PDB file of C-alpha atoms in Angstrom:
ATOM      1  CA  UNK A1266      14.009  19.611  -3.388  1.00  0.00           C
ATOM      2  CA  UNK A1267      12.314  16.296  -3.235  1.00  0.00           C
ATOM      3  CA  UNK A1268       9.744  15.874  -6.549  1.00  0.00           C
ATOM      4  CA  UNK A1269       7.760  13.141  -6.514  1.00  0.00           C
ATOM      5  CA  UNK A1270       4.890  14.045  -9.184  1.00  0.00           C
ATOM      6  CA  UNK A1271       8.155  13.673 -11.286  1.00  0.00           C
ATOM      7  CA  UNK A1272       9.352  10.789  -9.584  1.00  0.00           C
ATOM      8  CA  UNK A1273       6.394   8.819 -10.232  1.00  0.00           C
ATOM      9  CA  UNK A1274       6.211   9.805 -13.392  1.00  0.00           C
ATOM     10  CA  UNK A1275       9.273   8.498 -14.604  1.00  0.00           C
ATOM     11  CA  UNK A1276       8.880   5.357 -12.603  1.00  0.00           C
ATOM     12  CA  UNK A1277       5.588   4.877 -14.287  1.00  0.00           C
ATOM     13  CA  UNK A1278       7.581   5.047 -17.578  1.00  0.00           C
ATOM     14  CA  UNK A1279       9.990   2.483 -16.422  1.00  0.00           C
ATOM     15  CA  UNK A1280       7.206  -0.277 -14.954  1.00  0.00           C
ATOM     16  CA  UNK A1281       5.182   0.026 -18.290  1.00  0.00           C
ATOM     17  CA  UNK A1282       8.590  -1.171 -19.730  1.00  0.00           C
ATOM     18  CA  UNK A1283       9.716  -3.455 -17.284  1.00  0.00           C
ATOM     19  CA  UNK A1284       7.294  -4.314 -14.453  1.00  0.00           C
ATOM     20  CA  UNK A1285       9.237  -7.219 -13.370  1.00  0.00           C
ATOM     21  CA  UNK A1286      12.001  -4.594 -12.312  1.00  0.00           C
ATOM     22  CA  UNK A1287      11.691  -5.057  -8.275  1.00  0.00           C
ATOM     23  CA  UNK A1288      14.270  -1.873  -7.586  1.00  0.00           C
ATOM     24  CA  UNK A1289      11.817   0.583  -9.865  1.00  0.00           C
ATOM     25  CA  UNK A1290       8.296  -1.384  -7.369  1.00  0.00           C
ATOM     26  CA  UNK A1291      10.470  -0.051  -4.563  1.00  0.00           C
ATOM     27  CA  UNK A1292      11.186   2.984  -5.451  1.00  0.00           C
ATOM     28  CA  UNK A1293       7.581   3.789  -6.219  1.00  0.00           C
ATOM     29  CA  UNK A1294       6.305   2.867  -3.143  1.00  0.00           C
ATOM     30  CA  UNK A1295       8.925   5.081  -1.824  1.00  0.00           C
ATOM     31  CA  UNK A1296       6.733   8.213  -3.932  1.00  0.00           C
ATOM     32  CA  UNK A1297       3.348   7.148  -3.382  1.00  0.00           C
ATOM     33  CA  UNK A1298       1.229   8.662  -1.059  1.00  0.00           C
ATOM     34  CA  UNK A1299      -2.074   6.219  -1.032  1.00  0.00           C
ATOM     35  CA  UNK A1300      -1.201   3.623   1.752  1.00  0.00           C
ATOM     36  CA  UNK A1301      -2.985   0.569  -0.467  1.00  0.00           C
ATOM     37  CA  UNK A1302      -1.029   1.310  -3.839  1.00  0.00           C
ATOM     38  CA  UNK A1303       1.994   1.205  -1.417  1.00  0.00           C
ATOM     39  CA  UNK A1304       1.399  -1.448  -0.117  1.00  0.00           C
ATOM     40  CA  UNK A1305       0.616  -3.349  -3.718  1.00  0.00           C
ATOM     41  CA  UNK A1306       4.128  -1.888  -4.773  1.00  0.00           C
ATOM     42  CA  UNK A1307       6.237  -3.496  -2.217  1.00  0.00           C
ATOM     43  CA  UNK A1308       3.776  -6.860  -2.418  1.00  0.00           C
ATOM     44  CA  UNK A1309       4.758  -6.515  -5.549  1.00  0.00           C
ATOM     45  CA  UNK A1310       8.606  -6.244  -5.099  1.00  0.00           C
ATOM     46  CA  UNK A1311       8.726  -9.358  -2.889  1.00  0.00           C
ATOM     47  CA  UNK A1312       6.734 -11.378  -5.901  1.00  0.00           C
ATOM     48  CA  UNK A1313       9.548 -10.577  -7.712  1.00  0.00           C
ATOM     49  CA  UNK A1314      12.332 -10.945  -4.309  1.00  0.00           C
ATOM     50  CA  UNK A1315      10.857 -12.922  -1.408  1.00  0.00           C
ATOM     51  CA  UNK A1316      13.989 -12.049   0.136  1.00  0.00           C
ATOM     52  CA  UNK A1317      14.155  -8.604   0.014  1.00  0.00           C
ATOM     53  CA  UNK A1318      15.018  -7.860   3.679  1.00  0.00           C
ATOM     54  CA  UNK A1319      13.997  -3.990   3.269  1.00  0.00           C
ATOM     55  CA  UNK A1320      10.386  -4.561   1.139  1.00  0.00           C
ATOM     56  CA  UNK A1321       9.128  -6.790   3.830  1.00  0.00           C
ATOM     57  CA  UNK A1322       9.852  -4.837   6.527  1.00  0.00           C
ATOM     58  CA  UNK A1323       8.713  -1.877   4.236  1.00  0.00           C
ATOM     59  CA  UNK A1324       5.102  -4.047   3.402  1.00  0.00           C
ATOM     60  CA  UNK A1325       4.640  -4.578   7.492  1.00  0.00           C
ATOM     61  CA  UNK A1326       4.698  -0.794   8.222  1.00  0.00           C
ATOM     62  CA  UNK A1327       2.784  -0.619   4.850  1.00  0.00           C
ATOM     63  CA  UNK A1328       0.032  -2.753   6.384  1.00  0.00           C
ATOM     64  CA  UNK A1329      -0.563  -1.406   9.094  1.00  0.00           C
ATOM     65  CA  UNK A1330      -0.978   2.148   7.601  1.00  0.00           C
ATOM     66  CA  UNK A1331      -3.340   0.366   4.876  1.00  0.00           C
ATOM     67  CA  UNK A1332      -5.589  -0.536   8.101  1.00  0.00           C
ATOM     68  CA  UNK A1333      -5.059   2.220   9.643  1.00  0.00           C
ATOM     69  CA  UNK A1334      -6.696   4.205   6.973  1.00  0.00           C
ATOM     70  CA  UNK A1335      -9.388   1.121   6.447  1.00  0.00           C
ATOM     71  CA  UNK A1336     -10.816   1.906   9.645  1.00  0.00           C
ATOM     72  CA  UNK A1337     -10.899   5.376   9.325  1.00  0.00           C
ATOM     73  CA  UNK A1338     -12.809   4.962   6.193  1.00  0.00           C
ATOM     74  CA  UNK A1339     -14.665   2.105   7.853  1.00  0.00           C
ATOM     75  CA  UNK A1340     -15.939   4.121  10.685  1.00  0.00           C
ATOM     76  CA  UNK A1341     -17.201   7.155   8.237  1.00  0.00           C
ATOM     77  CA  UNK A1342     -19.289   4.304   6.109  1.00  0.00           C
ATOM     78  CA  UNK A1343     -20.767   2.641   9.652  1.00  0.00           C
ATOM     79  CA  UNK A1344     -21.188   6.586  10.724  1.00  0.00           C
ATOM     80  CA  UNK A1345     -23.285   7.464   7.235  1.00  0.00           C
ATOM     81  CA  UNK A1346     -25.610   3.998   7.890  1.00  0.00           C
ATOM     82  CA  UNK A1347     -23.495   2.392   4.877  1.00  0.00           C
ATOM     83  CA  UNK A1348     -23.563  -1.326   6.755  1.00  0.00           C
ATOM     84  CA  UNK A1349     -22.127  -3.380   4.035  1.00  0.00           C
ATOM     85  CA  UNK A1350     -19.358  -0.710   2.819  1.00  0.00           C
ATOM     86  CA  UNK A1351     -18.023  -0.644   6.685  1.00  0.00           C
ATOM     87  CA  UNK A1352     -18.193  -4.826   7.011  1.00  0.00           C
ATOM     88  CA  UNK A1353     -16.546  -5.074   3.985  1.00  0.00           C
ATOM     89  CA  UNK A1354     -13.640  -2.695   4.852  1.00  0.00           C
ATOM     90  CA  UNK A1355     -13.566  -3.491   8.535  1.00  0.00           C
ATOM     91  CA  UNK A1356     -12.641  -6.875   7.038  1.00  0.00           C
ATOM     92  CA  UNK A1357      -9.906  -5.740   4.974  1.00  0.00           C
ATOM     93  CA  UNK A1358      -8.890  -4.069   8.615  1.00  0.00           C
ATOM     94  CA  UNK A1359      -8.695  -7.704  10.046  1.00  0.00           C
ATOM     95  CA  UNK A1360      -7.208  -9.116   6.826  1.00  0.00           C
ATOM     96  CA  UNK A1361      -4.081  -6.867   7.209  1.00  0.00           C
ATOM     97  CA  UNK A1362      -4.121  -6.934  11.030  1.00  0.00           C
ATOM     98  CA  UNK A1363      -5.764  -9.931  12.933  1.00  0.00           C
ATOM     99  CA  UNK A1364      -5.065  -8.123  16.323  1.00  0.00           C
ATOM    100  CA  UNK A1365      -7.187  -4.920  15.280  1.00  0.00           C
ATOM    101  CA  UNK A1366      -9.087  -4.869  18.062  1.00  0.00           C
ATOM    102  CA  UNK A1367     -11.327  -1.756  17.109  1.00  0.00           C
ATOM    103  CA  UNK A1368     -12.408  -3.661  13.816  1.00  0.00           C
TER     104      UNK A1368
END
C-alpha cells in the first residue's frame, strides 16, 4: 500500500541534498497533507520550471484548497473574537483567490 510517512521521509533526504531538484518538489507535494506546504512545494517546482504544465495546474487546485482551509480557520478566529488573526488570514483568502466572495 501507499506510505507516505516514508515517502516524505526519503524525499526530505533528497531536498536537503538537492533542493533545486523540481521532480523530488513535485513529488512531495504529491505526499503532503497540509494544503500551504503543498502549495510552497509546487511554487517551488515552477521557481525551478515555469513551464511545468502539470505543477501549475497542480499550484491552481493547490490554491484554492490553501483558501479553502484559510477561511475555515478564518471564520473560527472571527468566531473566538480574534479580529486581527481572522483579517489577517481572510487576506491570505483574497491573496490566493480575488473572487472569494465569503472573505
Amino acid at each position: 500500500g501507499r506510505q507516505p510517512g516514508k515517502a516524505r521521509r526519503l524525499l526530505r533526504r533528497v531536498l536537503t541534498a538537492n533542493p533545486d531538484n523540481a521532480t523530488a518538489w513535485l513529488w512531495m507535494s504529491g505526499v503532503i497533507d497540509d494544503p500551504l506546504k503543498r502549495e510552497d512545494c509546487l511554487s517551488r517546482v515552477l521557481d525551478l520550471e515555469p513551464d511545468h504544465a502539470v505543477a501549475r495546474r497542480g499550484l491552481a487546485r493547490a490554491q484554492q484548497n490553501a483558501a479553502n482551509y484559510l477561511l475555515i480557520q478564518g471564520i473560527r478566529a472571527a468566531e473566538a473574537g480574534e479580529k486581527a488573526k481572522a483579517h489577517k488570514l481572510f487576506t491570505d483568502v483574497v491573496m490566493r483567490d480575488e473572487r472569494n466572495a465569503d472573505a
